[in-house]
Amino acid sequence: MSIFSDNIRFLRNKKNLSQQSFAESLGMSRVRYSKYEDGRSEPPYEILIRISKFFQVSIDLLLTLDIRKYPIDDMVNLPDNNKVLPVVVDSEGNNYIEIVPQKATMGYLNGYSDPEYIESLPRIYLPFLGHGKFRGFMADGDSMPPFINGTCVVGEYVESLKDLKPGKEYIFVTAEGTTFKTYVKSKKNSLTVAADNSFYDPYDIQLSDILQVWTYTIGILPKDYKPYLPDYAHLKDMIGDLKKTVQDLEGKISRFPS
């Protein structure tokens, strides 16, 4: 199944149409249409246009937005263009993950809704991620702690800020850049987020500054990454020193009269 197949099934049922009657309105057989609705086949452009005109919903939204989450009457009034998400697919309909390189981070803030710009980004394909729209962002400097430089942080597109869950990690794309933070709570005009490092206080991101939000899904570590492992030999020596110190203190205390 895909977002598109889920959407056309939902829209058809909202209009109380059978597969047969809807297929006839599109000028095709029920068997052929059922393959689109079941996700077994992708419609050609001319059929996409007919479906879009029939439901009066843009092709962009049919392909990229789970419209079951929005009232049908409000489809033409969805908030700004953040909902129209350009995607890159191959001839077989596989949904690629575009990667935003470090040097392209600022350019992404201007081109995130431009299909030509998105198509120019390098991309990978991770079939095990399954259903959804994913994008990768490169950790750089202090933008995405605890990830080190060179880590590709992959997130799944969040269609509505109402879907954010407290305590869950997200990649926030704002007018200032890209940052990885834990969502805390919503306010009237802002979101409160926090870093993993408790040394830093939570802070607010203005809703007007938010361009996109992506749910953290997976981190792809750089080639030469070595995980931090404690020095167990050093820890053993420290524990031994502490035991000796405690024994010395106990000996001194025992010599005091009770």
Coordinates of C-alpha atoms in Angstrom, one line a residue:
M1 CA 0.0 0.0 0.0
S2 CA 1.0 3.6 -0.5
I3 CA -0.2 7.1 0.5
F4 CA -1.8 7.4 -2.9
S5 CA -3.7 4.1 -2.7
D6 CA -4.9 4.9 0.8
N7 CA -6.0 8.4 -0.3
I8 CA -8.1 7.3 -3.3
R9 CA -9.7 4.5 -1.3
F10 CA -10.6 7.0 1.4
L11 CA -11.9 9.6 -1.1
R12 CA -14.0 7.0 -3.0
N13 CA -15.6 5.8 0.2
K14 CA -16.3 9.4 1.3
K15 CA -18.4 9.8 -1.8
N16 CA -20.1 6.4 -1.3
L17 CA -18.9 5.1 -4.7
S18 CA -18.2 1.5 -5.5
Q19 CA -15.0 0.6 -7.3
Q20 CA -17.1 -0.3 -10.4
S21 CA -18.9 3.1 -10.6
F22 CA -15.7 5.1 -9.9
A23 CA -13.7 3.1 -12.5
E24 CA -16.4 3.7 -15.1
S25 CA -16.3 7.5 -14.4
L26 CA -12.5 7.3 -15.1
G27 CA -13.1 5.3 -18.3
M28 CA -11.5 2.0 -17.2
S29 CA -12.4 -1.4 -15.9
R30 CA -12.9 -2.2 -12.2
V31 CA -10.0 -4.7 -12.3
R32 CA -7.6 -2.1 -13.6
Y33 CA -8.7 0.5 -11.0
S34 CA -8.5 -2.0 -8.1
K35 CA -4.8 -2.4 -8.8
Y36 CA -4.3 1.3 -8.1
E37 CA -6.3 1.2 -4.9
D38 CA -4.5 -2.0 -3.7
G39 CA -1.1 -0.5 -4.4
R40 CA -0.3 -3.2 -7.0
S41 CA 0.1 -0.8 -9.8
E42 CA 0.8 3.0 -10.4
P43 CA -1.5 5.0 -12.6
P44 CA -0.2 6.9 -15.7
Y45 CA -0.2 10.7 -15.7
E46 CA -3.5 11.0 -17.6
I47 CA -5.3 8.9 -14.9
L48 CA -3.7 10.9 -12.1
I49 CA -5.1 14.0 -13.7
R50 CA -8.6 12.5 -14.0
I51 CA -8.6 11.4 -10.3
S52 CA -7.3 14.8 -9.2
K53 CA -10.0 16.6 -11.1
F54 CA -12.7 14.2 -10.0
F55 CA -12.0 14.7 -6.2
Q56 CA -10.7 18.3 -6.7
V57 CA -7.6 17.5 -4.8
S58 CA -4.1 18.3 -6.2
I59 CA -1.8 15.6 -7.5
D60 CA 0.9 16.7 -5.0
L61 CA -1.5 16.1 -2.1
L62 CA -2.7 12.8 -3.4
L63 CA 0.8 11.5 -3.7
T64 CA 2.4 13.0 -0.5
L65 CA -0.1 13.8 2.1
D66 CA -2.3 11.4 4.2
I67 CA -5.5 13.3 3.6
R68 CA -7.4 11.1 6.0
K69 CA -6.1 13.4 8.8
Y70 CA -7.8 16.5 7.3
P71 CA -11.4 17.4 6.7
I72 CA -12.2 17.1 3.0
D73 CA -13.8 20.6 2.9
D74 CA -10.5 22.1 4.2
M75 CA -8.2 20.4 1.6
V76 CA -7.8 23.6 -0.4
N77 CA -7.0 25.6 2.7
L78 CA -4.2 23.5 4.1
P79 CA -1.6 25.7 5.9
D80 CA 1.0 27.1 3.6
N81 CA 3.1 25.1 1.1
N82 CA 4.8 22.9 3.7
K83 CA 2.2 20.3 2.9
V84 CA 3.2 20.0 -0.7
L85 CA 6.3 17.9 -0.4
P86 CA 8.3 17.2 -3.5
V87 CA 9.4 13.5 -3.8
V88 CA 11.7 11.6 -6.0
V89 CA 10.7 8.2 -7.3
D90 CA 12.2 5.9 -9.9
S91 CA 10.4 4.2 -12.9
E92 CA 9.1 1.5 -10.6
G93 CA 7.7 3.9 -8.0
N94 CA 10.4 3.4 -5.4
N95 CA 10.5 6.3 -3.0
Y96 CA 14.1 7.5 -2.5
I97 CA 15.6 9.2 0.5
E98 CA 17.1 12.6 -0.5
I99 CA 20.3 13.5 1.5
V100 CA 20.9 17.1 2.4
P101 CA 24.8 17.5 2.5
Q102 CA 26.4 19.8 5.0
K103 CA 27.3 22.3 2.3
A104 CA 23.7 22.4 1.1
T105 CA 22.0 23.0 4.4
M106 CA 21.4 26.7 3.9
G107 CA 20.4 26.1 0.3
Y108 CA 17.8 23.6 1.5
L109 CA 16.1 26.4 3.5
N110 CA 15.2 28.1 0.2
G111 CA 14.8 25.0 -2.0
Y112 CA 12.9 22.5 0.3
S113 CA 9.7 23.0 -1.7
D114 CA 11.3 23.2 -5.2
P115 CA 11.0 19.9 -7.0
E116 CA 14.0 20.7 -9.2
Y117 CA 16.2 21.4 -6.2
I118 CA 15.0 18.2 -4.4
E119 CA 15.7 16.2 -7.5
S120 CA 19.3 17.6 -7.6
L121 CA 20.1 16.2 -4.1
P122 CA 22.0 12.9 -3.7
R123 CA 19.8 10.1 -2.6
I124 CA 19.7 6.6 -1.3
Y125 CA 17.1 3.8 -1.1
L126 CA 16.5 1.9 2.2
P127 CA 13.5 -0.4 1.5
F128 CA 13.4 -1.7 5.1
L129 CA 12.1 1.7 6.3
G130 CA 8.7 0.9 4.7
H131 CA 5.8 3.2 4.3
G132 CA 6.4 7.0 4.6
K133 CA 8.5 9.8 3.2
F134 CA 12.0 10.0 4.6
R135 CA 14.9 12.5 4.2
G136 CA 18.5 12.5 5.5
F137 CA 20.3 15.4 7.1
M138 CA 24.0 15.5 7.8
A139 CA 25.1 16.3 11.4
D140 CA 27.5 19.2 11.4
G141 CA 29.1 20.8 14.5
D142 CA 26.7 21.2 17.4
S143 CA 23.6 21.1 15.2
M144 CA 22.5 17.6 16.1
P145 CA 24.0 16.3 19.3
P146 CA 24.6 13.5 20.3
F147 CA 25.4 12.7 16.7
I148 CA 28.9 13.3 15.6
N149 CA 30.0 15.2 12.4
G150 CA 29.3 13.1 9.3
T151 CA 26.4 11.2 10.7
C152 CA 23.4 11.0 8.3
V153 CA 20.3 11.5 10.5
V154 CA 17.2 10.1 8.7
G155 CA 13.8 11.3 9.6
E156 CA 10.2 10.6 8.5
Y157 CA 8.1 13.6 7.4
V158 CA 5.6 14.9 9.9
E159 CA 2.5 16.1 8.2
S160 CA 1.0 18.0 11.1
L161 CA 2.5 19.5 14.3
K162 CA -0.5 17.9 16.1
D163 CA 1.3 14.6 15.4
L164 CA 4.3 15.5 17.6
K165 CA 4.7 13.3 20.7
P166 CA 6.3 14.6 23.9
G167 CA 9.6 12.9 24.7
K168 CA 10.2 11.9 21.1
E169 CA 13.1 13.1 19.0
Y170 CA 12.6 15.2 15.9
I171 CA 14.7 17.0 13.2
F172 CA 13.4 20.6 13.1
V173 CA 14.1 22.5 9.9
T174 CA 13.7 26.2 10.8
A175 CA 14.7 29.6 9.3
E176 CA 17.9 29.3 11.3
G177 CA 18.9 25.9 10.0
T178 CA 18.5 22.2 11.1
T179 CA 18.6 20.9 14.6
F180 CA 17.9 17.6 16.4
K181 CA 15.9 18.0 19.6
T182 CA 13.4 16.3 21.9
Y183 CA 9.9 17.7 21.7
V184 CA 8.6 18.8 25.1
K185 CA 5.3 20.6 24.7
S186 CA 3.3 23.0 22.5
K187 CA 2.4 26.6 23.3
K188 CA 0.1 29.0 21.5
N189 CA 2.8 30.4 19.1
S190 CA 5.8 28.1 19.8
L191 CA 7.1 24.6 20.6
T192 CA 9.3 23.9 23.6
V193 CA 12.2 21.5 22.8
A194 CA 15.2 20.2 24.7
A195 CA 18.6 18.9 24.0
D196 CA 19.7 15.4 25.2
N197 CA 22.4 17.1 27.2
S198 CA 20.7 18.3 30.4
F199 CA 23.4 21.0 30.8
Y200 CA 21.4 23.0 28.2
D201 CA 18.0 24.4 29.2
P202 CA 14.9 23.7 27.1
Y203 CA 14.0 26.6 24.7
D204 CA 11.1 27.6 22.4
I205 CA 11.0 27.5 18.6
Q206 CA 8.5 29.9 17.1
L207 CA 5.9 28.3 14.9
S208 CA 6.4 30.9 12.3
D209 CA 10.1 29.8 12.0
I210 CA 9.3 26.1 11.4
L211 CA 9.6 25.0 7.8
Q212 CA 9.5 21.2 8.3
V213 CA 9.6 18.6 11.0
W214 CA 10.9 15.0 10.6
T215 CA 10.5 12.2 13.1
Y216 CA 13.9 10.7 13.9
T217 CA 14.1 7.2 12.4
I218 CA 17.7 6.0 12.0
G219 CA 21.3 7.4 12.1
I220 CA 23.8 6.2 9.6
L221 CA 27.3 6.6 11.2
P222 CA 30.4 7.7 9.3
K223 CA 32.9 5.1 8.1
D224 CA 35.6 5.8 10.7
Y225 CA 33.2 6.1 13.7
K226 CA 34.3 4.3 16.8
P227 CA 31.8 4.1 19.7
Y228 CA 33.0 5.3 23.1
L229 CA 33.9 2.5 25.4
P230 CA 34.9 3.1 29.0
D231 CA 38.5 2.3 30.1
Y232 CA 37.7 -0.7 32.3
A233 CA 41.3 -1.0 33.5
H234 CA 41.2 2.6 34.6
L235 CA 37.9 2.1 36.3
K236 CA 39.2 -1.0 38.1
D237 CA 42.2 1.0 39.4
M238 CA 39.9 3.8 40.6
I239 CA 37.6 1.4 42.4
G240 CA 40.6 -0.2 44.1
D241 CA 41.9 3.2 45.2
L242 CA 38.5 4.0 46.6
K243 CA 38.3 0.7 48.5
K244 CA 41.8 1.4 50.0
T245 CA 40.7 5.0 51.0
V246 CA 37.6 3.7 52.7
Q247 CA 39.6 1.0 54.6
D248 CA 42.1 3.6 55.8
L249 CA 39.2 5.8 57.0
E250 CA 37.6 2.9 58.8
G251 CA 41.0 2.1 60.5
K252 CA 41.4 5.7 61.7
I253 CA 37.8 5.9 62.9
S254 CA 38.2 2.6 64.9
R255 CA 41.1 4.2 66.9
F256 CA 38.9 6.9 68.3
P257 CA 37.4 6.2 71.7
S258 CA 33.7 5.3 71.6

